[in-house]
Amino acid sequence: MSDPKRVLFVNSEIYPYLPESTISTVGRYLPQGIQESGKEIRNFMPRFGCINERRNQLHEVIRLSGMNMVINDVDRPLVIKVASISSARMQVYFIDNEDYFHNKFIYEDADGNFLGDNDEKAIFFARGILETVKKLRWKPDIVHCSGWISHLVPLFLKKAYRNDPIFSDASVVLSLYNDYTDAAFDPEMRAKIPVPGIKAKDTELLKEANGINLAKIAVQYSDAVIFGAADIHQEITDYVAKRGIPALRYVPIDHPEGTYIRQYNEFYDKLLEKDAI
């Protein structure tokens, strides 16, 4: 009997740690459904400052913490925390850093302005997850990214980690939403990304650092796309079509219970079958 397939979920939001939304609801129930289908899972999300650690019983995983990552010439410690959703028999790992994730805001300040360090948060989040999974020695078959802050994970995985035995066989599935497609990032974002394996030409789409181009970068380095919203920006949908990669049409999450979870799981299986050929 073969070992169960493994799915790594990279989430921007998971309910109940953040308020209910389409992304956070999928982040909560999709991994549970995939686990109940017989696959192994791991869940990651950022440890935003608005998440109450005591109420949600977060605690630091010392054996996974302690690594430092240099971003924009500043050495920043990576802290990993974990909590359990007992009703789902599921753990959630949190990527944490005092500089990036300890204020009470998520992506915008009190006046609705996009935070100036959001680009570095996304870089730290992507690198932090991949380094942590390496430490876990947990080899995923599928890496499923959801939400804009996950959009650099496909780039790092396919370029910086492509020869790492933990990730070399992983397929990247990208769920696209309409979150922050109008965002303007630090114009120097592109210069902060390169690490060994990533060259300037790999990030040409980010010459203009905005939400649409960040989504395009994610599509460029993904193996398949799921449309998580009905009205994805036309420029992004056109880019998906141009790339010619497998795409799953929008499935409302309020369909009869489990419909979207079943379709997502079947989409994974088709992708894995294709990879096995």
PDB file of C-alpha atoms in Angstrom:
ATOM      1  CA  MET A   1       0.000   0.000   0.000  1.00  0.00           C
ATOM      2  CA  SER A   2       1.457   3.382  -1.020  1.00  0.00           C
ATOM      3  CA  ASP A   3       1.998   6.186   1.440  1.00  0.00           C
ATOM      4  CA  PRO A   4      -0.713   8.877   1.580  1.00  0.00           C
ATOM      5  CA  LYS A   5      -0.167  11.984  -0.509  1.00  0.00           C
ATOM      6  CA  ARG A   6       0.836  15.133   1.351  1.00  0.00           C
ATOM      7  CA  VAL A   7      -0.566  18.641   0.941  1.00  0.00           C
ATOM      8  CA  LEU A   8       1.125  21.719   2.382  1.00  0.00           C
ATOM      9  CA  PHE A   9      -1.353  24.570   2.841  1.00  0.00           C
ATOM     10  CA  VAL A  10       0.092  28.081   2.767  1.00  0.00           C
ATOM     11  CA  ASN A  11      -2.740  30.308   3.960  1.00  0.00           C
ATOM     12  CA  SER A  12      -3.015  34.045   4.382  1.00  0.00           C
ATOM     13  CA  GLU A  13      -6.018  33.584   6.672  1.00  0.00           C
ATOM     14  CA  ILE A  14      -7.568  30.808   8.728  1.00  0.00           C
ATOM     15  CA  TYR A  15     -10.765  31.097  10.773  1.00  0.00           C
ATOM     16  CA  PRO A  16     -11.067  31.376  13.825  1.00  0.00           C
ATOM     17  CA  TYR A  17      -7.671  33.094  14.099  1.00  0.00           C
ATOM     18  CA  LEU A  18      -8.888  35.824  11.740  1.00  0.00           C
ATOM     19  CA  PRO A  19     -12.486  36.909  11.049  1.00  0.00           C
ATOM     20  CA  GLU A  20     -14.663  34.901   8.700  1.00  0.00           C
ATOM     21  CA  SER A  21     -14.130  35.601   5.009  1.00  0.00           C
ATOM     22  CA  THR A  22     -14.045  33.427   1.918  1.00  0.00           C
ATOM     23  CA  ILE A  23     -10.283  32.952   2.257  1.00  0.00           C
ATOM     24  CA  SER A  24     -10.326  32.251   6.005  1.00  0.00           C
ATOM     25  CA  THR A  25     -13.281  29.854   5.687  1.00  0.00           C
ATOM     26  CA  VAL A  26     -11.530  27.855   2.967  1.00  0.00           C
ATOM     27  CA  GLY A  27      -8.350  28.018   5.053  1.00  0.00           C
ATOM     28  CA  ARG A  28     -10.248  26.446   7.945  1.00  0.00           C
ATOM     29  CA  TYR A  29     -12.334  23.750   6.254  1.00  0.00           C
ATOM     30  CA  LEU A  30     -10.409  22.736   3.123  1.00  0.00           C
ATOM     31  CA  PRO A  31      -7.420  21.258   5.016  1.00  0.00           C
ATOM     32  CA  GLN A  32      -9.781  19.345   7.307  1.00  0.00           C
ATOM     33  CA  GLY A  33     -11.661  17.914   4.329  1.00  0.00           C
ATOM     34  CA  ILE A  34      -8.457  16.970   2.540  1.00  0.00           C
ATOM     35  CA  GLN A  35      -7.168  15.295   5.694  1.00  0.00           C
ATOM     36  CA  GLU A  36     -10.426  13.370   6.051  1.00  0.00           C
ATOM     37  CA  SER A  37     -10.046  12.217   2.429  1.00  0.00           C
ATOM     38  CA  GLY A  38      -6.924  10.316   3.456  1.00  0.00           C
ATOM     39  CA  LYS A  39      -4.144  12.769   2.667  1.00  0.00           C
ATOM     40  CA  GLU A  40      -1.617  14.136   5.151  1.00  0.00           C
ATOM     41  CA  ILE A  41      -1.594  17.891   5.641  1.00  0.00           C
ATOM     42  CA  ARG A  42       0.384  20.746   7.186  1.00  0.00           C
ATOM     43  CA  ASN A  43      -1.044  24.259   7.627  1.00  0.00           C
ATOM     44  CA  PHE A  44       0.812  27.580   7.805  1.00  0.00           C
ATOM     45  CA  MET A  45      -0.284  31.196   8.185  1.00  0.00           C
ATOM     46  CA  PRO A  46       1.253  34.454   9.497  1.00  0.00           C
ATOM     47  CA  ARG A  47       1.039  35.149  13.240  1.00  0.00           C
ATOM     48  CA  PHE A  48      -0.582  38.569  12.960  1.00  0.00           C
ATOM     49  CA  GLY A  49      -0.528  40.776  16.051  1.00  0.00           C
ATOM     50  CA  CYS A  50      -4.311  40.776  16.315  1.00  0.00           C
ATOM     51  CA  ILE A  51      -4.315  37.029  17.051  1.00  0.00           C
ATOM     52  CA  ASN A  52      -4.768  36.467  20.776  1.00  0.00           C
ATOM     53  CA  GLU A  53      -2.138  33.894  21.726  1.00  0.00           C
ATOM     54  CA  ARG A  54      -3.621  33.035  25.117  1.00  0.00           C
ATOM     55  CA  ARG A  55      -7.180  32.577  23.890  1.00  0.00           C
ATOM     56  CA  ASN A  56      -6.053  30.539  20.892  1.00  0.00           C
ATOM     57  CA  GLN A  57      -3.414  28.642  22.890  1.00  0.00           C
ATOM     58  CA  LEU A  58      -0.470  29.387  20.632  1.00  0.00           C
ATOM     59  CA  HIS A  59       2.927  28.254  21.860  1.00  0.00           C
ATOM     60  CA  GLU A  60       6.395  28.474  20.406  1.00  0.00           C
ATOM     61  CA  VAL A  61       7.985  25.418  18.819  1.00  0.00           C
ATOM     62  CA  ILE A  62      11.532  25.845  20.069  1.00  0.00           C
ATOM     63  CA  ARG A  63      13.036  23.113  17.873  1.00  0.00           C
ATOM     64  CA  LEU A  64      11.762  24.895  14.737  1.00  0.00           C
ATOM     65  CA  SER A  65      12.549  28.455  15.803  1.00  0.00           C
ATOM     66  CA  GLY A  66      15.932  30.144  16.035  1.00  0.00           C
ATOM     67  CA  MET A  67      16.854  30.622  12.403  1.00  0.00           C
ATOM     68  CA  ASN A  68      17.643  34.130  11.121  1.00  0.00           C
ATOM     69  CA  MET A  69      16.889  35.451   7.645  1.00  0.00           C
ATOM     70  CA  VAL A  70      18.439  38.527   6.071  1.00  0.00           C
ATOM     71  CA  ILE A  71      15.906  40.713   4.271  1.00  0.00           C
ATOM     72  CA  ASN A  72      16.868  44.152   2.969  1.00  0.00           C
ATOM     73  CA  ASP A  73      20.229  43.821   4.769  1.00  0.00           C
ATOM     74  CA  VAL A  74      18.586  43.271   8.173  1.00  0.00           C
ATOM     75  CA  ASP A  75      18.972  39.997  10.074  1.00  0.00           C
ATOM     76  CA  ARG A  76      15.550  38.938  11.399  1.00  0.00           C
ATOM     77  CA  PRO A  77      14.805  35.947  13.658  1.00  0.00           C
ATOM     78  CA  LEU A  78      12.216  33.388  12.597  1.00  0.00           C
ATOM     79  CA  VAL A  79       9.856  32.224  15.336  1.00  0.00           C
ATOM     80  CA  ILE A  80       7.467  29.300  14.781  1.00  0.00           C
ATOM     81  CA  LYS A  81       4.341  28.896  16.867  1.00  0.00           C
ATOM     82  CA  VAL A  82       1.637  26.264  16.746  1.00  0.00           C
ATOM     83  CA  ALA A  83      -1.974  25.876  17.807  1.00  0.00           C
ATOM     84  CA  SER A  84      -4.586  23.152  17.421  1.00  0.00           C
ATOM     85  CA  ILE A  85      -8.125  23.221  16.101  1.00  0.00           C
ATOM     86  CA  SER A  86      -9.267  20.311  18.220  1.00  0.00           C
ATOM     87  CA  SER A  87     -12.633  19.841  16.502  1.00  0.00           C
ATOM     88  CA  ALA A  88     -10.775  19.253  13.229  1.00  0.00           C
ATOM     89  CA  ARG A  89      -7.859  17.292  14.748  1.00  0.00           C
ATOM     90  CA  MET A  90      -5.606  19.711  12.936  1.00  0.00           C
ATOM     91  CA  GLN A  91      -2.572  21.821  13.806  1.00  0.00           C
ATOM     92  CA  VAL A  92      -1.733  25.257  12.445  1.00  0.00           C
ATOM     93  CA  TYR A  93       1.832  26.560  12.309  1.00  0.00           C
ATOM     94  CA  PHE A  94       2.364  30.315  12.544  1.00  0.00           C
ATOM     95  CA  ILE A  95       5.263  32.253  11.021  1.00  0.00           C
ATOM     96  CA  ASP A  96       6.223  34.973  13.485  1.00  0.00           C
ATOM     97  CA  ASN A  97       8.671  37.825  13.790  1.00  0.00           C
ATOM     98  CA  GLU A  98       8.496  40.761  16.189  1.00  0.00           C
ATOM     99  CA  ASP A  99       9.240  43.392  13.548  1.00  0.00           C
ATOM    100  CA  TYR A 100       6.705  42.202  10.992  1.00  0.00           C
ATOM    101  CA  PHE A 101       3.823  40.669  12.899  1.00  0.00           C
ATOM    102  CA  HIS A 102       3.498  42.231  16.333  1.00  0.00           C
ATOM    103  CA  ASN A 103       1.462  45.339  15.584  1.00  0.00           C
ATOM    104  CA  LYS A 104      -2.327  45.119  15.766  1.00  0.00           C
ATOM    105  CA  PHE A 105      -2.817  45.689  12.050  1.00  0.00           C
ATOM    106  CA  ILE A 106      -2.790  43.058   9.327  1.00  0.00           C
ATOM    107  CA  TYR A 107      -2.145  44.677   5.942  1.00  0.00           C
ATOM    108  CA  GLU A 108      -3.500  48.223   6.445  1.00  0.00           C
ATOM    109  CA  ASP A 109      -3.110  50.914   9.100  1.00  0.00           C
ATOM    110  CA  ALA A 110      -5.983  52.611  10.937  1.00  0.00           C
ATOM    111  CA  ASP A 111      -6.541  54.947   7.979  1.00  0.00           C
ATOM    112  CA  GLY A 112      -6.714  52.133   5.437  1.00  0.00           C
ATOM    113  CA  ASN A 113      -3.244  52.706   4.024  1.00  0.00           C
ATOM    114  CA  PHE A 114      -1.351  49.648   2.762  1.00  0.00           C
ATOM    115  CA  LEU A 115       1.520  49.031   5.186  1.00  0.00           C
ATOM    116  CA  GLY A 116       4.975  49.906   3.873  1.00  0.00           C
ATOM    117  CA  ASP A 117       6.601  46.656   4.994  1.00  0.00           C
ATOM    118  CA  ASN A 118       4.043  44.314   3.418  1.00  0.00           C
ATOM    119  CA  ASP A 119       6.524  43.350   0.704  1.00  0.00           C
ATOM    120  CA  GLU A 120       9.069  42.232   3.288  1.00  0.00           C
ATOM    121  CA  LYS A 121       6.368  40.355   5.215  1.00  0.00           C
ATOM    122  CA  ALA A 122       5.601  38.329   2.094  1.00  0.00           C
ATOM    123  CA  ILE A 123       9.291  37.563   1.530  1.00  0.00           C
ATOM    124  CA  PHE A 124       9.810  36.567   5.164  1.00  0.00           C
ATOM    125  CA  PHE A 125       6.630  34.468   5.173  1.00  0.00           C
ATOM    126  CA  ALA A 126       7.581  32.533   2.033  1.00  0.00           C
ATOM    127  CA  ARG A 127      11.135  31.824   3.080  1.00  0.00           C
ATOM    128  CA  GLY A 128      10.105  31.068   6.665  1.00  0.00           C
ATOM    129  CA  ILE A 129       7.597  28.407   5.601  1.00  0.00           C
ATOM    130  CA  LEU A 130       9.956  26.618   3.249  1.00  0.00           C
ATOM    131  CA  GLU A 131      12.789  26.571   5.779  1.00  0.00           C
ATOM    132  CA  THR A 132      10.437  25.285   8.466  1.00  0.00           C
ATOM    133  CA  VAL A 133       9.115  22.480   6.271  1.00  0.00           C
ATOM    134  CA  LYS A 134      12.735  21.492   5.603  1.00  0.00           C
ATOM    135  CA  LYS A 135      13.308  21.299   9.356  1.00  0.00           C
ATOM    136  CA  LEU A 136      10.191  19.174   9.717  1.00  0.00           C
ATOM    137  CA  ARG A 137      11.603  16.827   7.044  1.00  0.00           C
ATOM    138  CA  TRP A 138       8.090  16.644   5.615  1.00  0.00           C
ATOM    139  CA  LYS A 139       8.078  16.191   1.832  1.00  0.00           C
ATOM    140  CA  PRO A 140       4.888  17.591   0.245  1.00  0.00           C
ATOM    141  CA  ASP A 141       3.356  16.377  -2.998  1.00  0.00           C
ATOM    142  CA  ILE A 142       1.189  19.493  -3.358  1.00  0.00           C
ATOM    143  CA  VAL A 143       1.877  23.020  -2.065  1.00  0.00           C
ATOM    144  CA  HIS A 144      -1.397  24.967  -2.103  1.00  0.00           C
ATOM    145  CA  CYS A 145      -1.007  28.749  -1.771  1.00  0.00           C
ATOM    146  CA  SER A 146      -3.947  31.021  -0.916  1.00  0.00           C
ATOM    147  CA  GLY A 147      -4.000  34.802  -0.472  1.00  0.00           C
ATOM    148  CA  TRP A 148      -1.631  37.505  -1.721  1.00  0.00           C
ATOM    149  CA  ILE A 149       0.923  37.098   1.067  1.00  0.00           C
ATOM    150  CA  SER A 150       1.586  33.556  -0.203  1.00  0.00           C
ATOM    151  CA  HIS A 151       2.312  34.701  -3.766  1.00  0.00           C
ATOM    152  CA  LEU A 152       6.102  34.545  -3.497  1.00  0.00           C
ATOM    153  CA  VAL A 153       6.103  30.925  -2.323  1.00  0.00           C
ATOM    154  CA  PRO A 154       5.902  29.488  -5.884  1.00  0.00           C
ATOM    155  CA  LEU A 155       8.887  31.606  -6.978  1.00  0.00           C
ATOM    156  CA  PHE A 156      11.067  30.587  -4.030  1.00  0.00           C
ATOM    157  CA  LEU A 157      10.049  26.942  -4.302  1.00  0.00           C
ATOM    158  CA  LYS A 158      10.639  26.641  -8.046  1.00  0.00           C
ATOM    159  CA  LYS A 159      13.883  28.623  -8.097  1.00  0.00           C
ATOM    160  CA  ALA A 160      15.675  28.740  -4.746  1.00  0.00           C
ATOM    161  CA  TYR A 161      14.514  25.288  -3.557  1.00  0.00           C
ATOM    162  CA  ARG A 162      14.105  23.413  -6.829  1.00  0.00           C
ATOM    163  CA  ASN A 163      17.018  21.069  -6.122  1.00  0.00           C
ATOM    164  CA  ASP A 164      16.117  20.467  -2.495  1.00  0.00           C
ATOM    165  CA  PRO A 165      14.917  16.853  -2.109  1.00  0.00           C
ATOM    166  CA  ILE A 166      12.099  18.016   0.175  1.00  0.00           C
ATOM    167  CA  PHE A 167      10.537  20.149  -2.571  1.00  0.00           C
ATOM    168  CA  SER A 168      11.946  18.838  -5.855  1.00  0.00           C
ATOM    169  CA  ASP A 169       8.820  16.792  -6.687  1.00  0.00           C
ATOM    170  CA  ALA A 170       6.195  19.190  -5.307  1.00  0.00           C
ATOM    171  CA  SER A 171       3.475  20.660  -7.533  1.00  0.00           C
ATOM    172  CA  VAL A 172       2.278  24.170  -6.717  1.00  0.00           C
ATOM    173  CA  VAL A 173      -1.444  24.927  -6.742  1.00  0.00           C
ATOM    174  CA  LEU A 174      -2.412  28.584  -6.509  1.00  0.00           C
ATOM    175  CA  SER A 175      -5.824  29.798  -5.334  1.00  0.00           C
ATOM    176  CA  LEU A 176      -6.505  33.248  -6.761  1.00  0.00           C
ATOM    177  CA  TYR A 177      -8.719  35.764  -4.985  1.00  0.00           C
ATOM    178  CA  ASN A 178      -9.320  39.459  -5.401  1.00  0.00           C
ATOM    179  CA  ASP A 179      -7.314  40.393  -2.314  1.00  0.00           C
ATOM    180  CA  TYR A 180      -5.165  43.493  -2.791  1.00  0.00           C
ATOM    181  CA  THR A 181      -4.844  43.363  -6.575  1.00  0.00           C
ATOM    182  CA  ASP A 182      -4.790  47.189  -6.402  1.00  0.00           C
ATOM    183  CA  ALA A 183      -1.958  47.246  -3.834  1.00  0.00           C
ATOM    184  CA  ALA A 184       1.212  49.245  -4.457  1.00  0.00           C
ATOM    185  CA  PHE A 185       4.307  47.754  -2.826  1.00  0.00           C
ATOM    186  CA  ASP A 186       7.656  49.333  -2.051  1.00  0.00           C
ATOM    187  CA  PRO A 187       9.245  50.115  -5.454  1.00  0.00           C
ATOM    188  CA  GLU A 188      12.402  48.377  -4.190  1.00  0.00           C
ATOM    189  CA  MET A 189      10.568  45.104  -3.497  1.00  0.00           C
ATOM    190  CA  ARG A 190      12.211  43.314  -6.399  1.00  0.00           C
ATOM    191  CA  ALA A 191      15.710  44.066  -5.078  1.00  0.00           C
ATOM    192  CA  LYS A 192      14.879  42.434  -1.727  1.00  0.00           C
ATOM    193  CA  ILE A 193      13.871  39.061  -3.166  1.00  0.00           C
ATOM    194  CA  PRO A 194      17.031  37.497  -4.695  1.00  0.00           C
ATOM    195  CA  VAL A 195      18.715  34.650  -2.826  1.00  0.00           C
ATOM    196  CA  PRO A 196      20.886  31.910  -4.344  1.00  0.00           C
ATOM    197  CA  GLY A 197      18.867  30.398  -7.190  1.00  0.00           C
ATOM    198  CA  ILE A 198      16.815  33.522  -7.917  1.00  0.00           C
ATOM    199  CA  LYS A 199      18.139  36.000 -10.459  1.00  0.00           C
ATOM    200  CA  ALA A 200      16.897  39.441 -11.463  1.00  0.00           C
ATOM    201  CA  LYS A 201      15.367  38.063 -14.670  1.00  0.00           C
ATOM    202  CA  ASP A 202      13.139  35.759 -12.602  1.00  0.00           C
ATOM    203  CA  THR A 203      11.305  38.743 -11.108  1.00  0.00           C
ATOM    204  CA  GLU A 204      10.960  40.986 -14.154  1.00  0.00           C
ATOM    205  CA  LEU A 205       7.197  41.103 -13.662  1.00  0.00           C
ATOM    206  CA  LEU A 206       7.797  43.042 -10.455  1.00  0.00           C
ATOM    207  CA  LYS A 207       9.533  45.969 -12.132  1.00  0.00           C
ATOM    208  CA  GLU A 208       6.248  47.622 -11.227  1.00  0.00           C
ATOM    209  CA  ALA A 209       5.570  46.211  -7.780  1.00  0.00           C
ATOM    210  CA  ASN A 210       1.810  45.943  -7.452  1.00  0.00           C
ATOM    211  CA  GLY A 211      -0.811  43.361  -6.557  1.00  0.00           C
ATOM    212  CA  ILE A 212      -1.601  42.355 -10.124  1.00  0.00           C
ATOM    213  CA  ASN A 213       2.034  41.732 -11.003  1.00  0.00           C
ATOM    214  CA  LEU A 214       2.608  39.845  -7.754  1.00  0.00           C
ATOM    215  CA  ALA A 215      -0.318  37.572  -8.661  1.00  0.00           C
ATOM    216  CA  LYS A 216       1.235  37.084 -12.111  1.00  0.00           C
ATOM    217  CA  ILE A 217       4.540  36.075 -10.502  1.00  0.00           C
ATOM    218  CA  ALA A 218       2.639  33.477  -8.483  1.00  0.00           C
ATOM    219  CA  VAL A 219       0.921  32.157 -11.628  1.00  0.00           C
ATOM    220  CA  GLN A 220       4.227  32.100 -13.527  1.00  0.00           C
ATOM    221  CA  TYR A 221       5.772  29.647 -11.053  1.00  0.00           C
ATOM    222  CA  SER A 222       2.663  27.568 -10.266  1.00  0.00           C
ATOM    223  CA  ASP A 223       1.649  24.273 -11.847  1.00  0.00           C
ATOM    224  CA  ALA A 224      -2.097  24.825 -11.580  1.00  0.00           C
ATOM    225  CA  VAL A 225      -4.596  27.503 -10.579  1.00  0.00           C
ATOM    226  CA  ILE A 226      -7.886  27.462  -8.709  1.00  0.00           C
ATOM    227  CA  PHE A 227     -10.161  30.468  -9.134  1.00  0.00           C
ATOM    228  CA  GLY A 228     -11.292  31.183  -5.577  1.00  0.00           C
ATOM    229  CA  ALA A 229     -13.545  34.102  -6.553  1.00  0.00           C
ATOM    230  CA  ALA A 230     -15.987  34.687  -9.376  1.00  0.00           C
ATOM    231  CA  ASP A 231     -14.600  38.055 -10.474  1.00  0.00           C
ATOM    232  CA  ILE A 232     -10.817  37.765 -10.642  1.00  0.00           C
ATOM    233  CA  HIS A 233      -9.183  40.769 -12.308  1.00  0.00           C
ATOM    234  CA  GLN A 234      -9.241  40.289 -16.089  1.00  0.00           C
ATOM    235  CA  GLU A 235      -5.519  40.942 -16.492  1.00  0.00           C
ATOM    236  CA  ILE A 236      -4.795  38.049 -14.133  1.00  0.00           C
ATOM    237  CA  THR A 237      -7.259  35.631 -15.752  1.00  0.00           C
ATOM    238  CA  ASP A 238      -5.800  36.494 -19.159  1.00  0.00           C
ATOM    239  CA  TYR A 239      -2.326  35.720 -17.833  1.00  0.00           C
ATOM    240  CA  VAL A 240      -3.489  32.326 -16.516  1.00  0.00           C
ATOM    241  CA  ALA A 241      -4.889  31.532 -19.972  1.00  0.00           C
ATOM    242  CA  LYS A 242      -1.646  32.657 -21.600  1.00  0.00           C
ATOM    243  CA  ARG A 243       0.376  30.321 -19.383  1.00  0.00           C
ATOM    244  CA  GLY A 244      -1.829  27.392 -20.412  1.00  0.00           C
ATOM    245  CA  ILE A 245      -1.678  25.649 -17.028  1.00  0.00           C
ATOM    246  CA  PRO A 246      -4.534  23.542 -15.584  1.00  0.00           C
ATOM    247  CA  ALA A 247      -7.206  25.717 -13.995  1.00  0.00           C
ATOM    248  CA  LEU A 248     -10.252  24.892 -11.883  1.00  0.00           C
ATOM    249  CA  ARG A 249     -13.182  27.233 -12.391  1.00  0.00           C
ATOM    250  CA  TYR A 250     -14.772  29.056  -9.487  1.00  0.00           C
ATOM    251  CA  VAL A 251     -16.805  26.837  -7.152  1.00  0.00           C
ATOM    252  CA  PRO A 252     -18.829  28.780  -4.546  1.00  0.00           C
ATOM    253  CA  ILE A 253     -18.002  27.593  -1.056  1.00  0.00           C
ATOM    254  CA  ASP A 254     -21.676  27.838  -0.015  1.00  0.00           C
ATOM    255  CA  HIS A 255     -22.650  25.039  -2.400  1.00  0.00           C
ATOM    256  CA  PRO A 256     -23.983  21.881  -0.703  1.00  0.00           C
ATOM    257  CA  GLU A 257     -21.565  20.865   2.018  1.00  0.00           C
ATOM    258  CA  GLY A 258     -18.210  19.650   0.766  1.00  0.00           C
ATOM    259  CA  THR A 259     -18.772  20.286  -2.954  1.00  0.00           C
ATOM    260  CA  TYR A 260     -15.777  22.588  -3.378  1.00  0.00           C
ATOM    261  CA  ILE A 261     -13.620  20.415  -1.122  1.00  0.00           C
ATOM    262  CA  ARG A 262     -14.403  17.350  -3.223  1.00  0.00           C
ATOM    263  CA  GLN A 263     -13.657  19.221  -6.448  1.00  0.00           C
ATOM    264  CA  TYR A 264     -10.383  20.626  -5.075  1.00  0.00           C
ATOM    265  CA  ASN A 265      -9.339  17.147  -3.969  1.00  0.00           C
ATOM    266  CA  GLU A 266     -10.135  15.697  -7.398  1.00  0.00           C
ATOM    267  CA  PHE A 267      -8.123  18.541  -8.950  1.00  0.00           C
ATOM    268  CA  TYR A 268      -5.137  17.593  -6.766  1.00  0.00           C
ATOM    269  CA  ASP A 269      -5.458  13.958  -7.800  1.00  0.00           C
ATOM    270  CA  LYS A 270      -5.541  14.782 -11.519  1.00  0.00           C
ATOM    271  CA  LEU A 271      -2.443  16.924 -11.107  1.00  0.00           C
ATOM    272  CA  LEU A 272      -0.654  14.133  -9.222  1.00  0.00           C
ATOM    273  CA  GLU A 273      -1.644  11.588 -11.875  1.00  0.00           C
ATOM    274  CA  LYS A 274      -0.247  13.874 -14.574  1.00  0.00           C
ATOM    275  CA  ASP A 275       3.010  14.267 -12.633  1.00  0.00           C
ATOM    276  CA  ALA A 276       3.305  10.486 -12.271  1.00  0.00           C
ATOM    277  CA  ILE A 277       3.239   9.893 -16.030  1.00  0.00           C
TER     278      ILE A 277
END
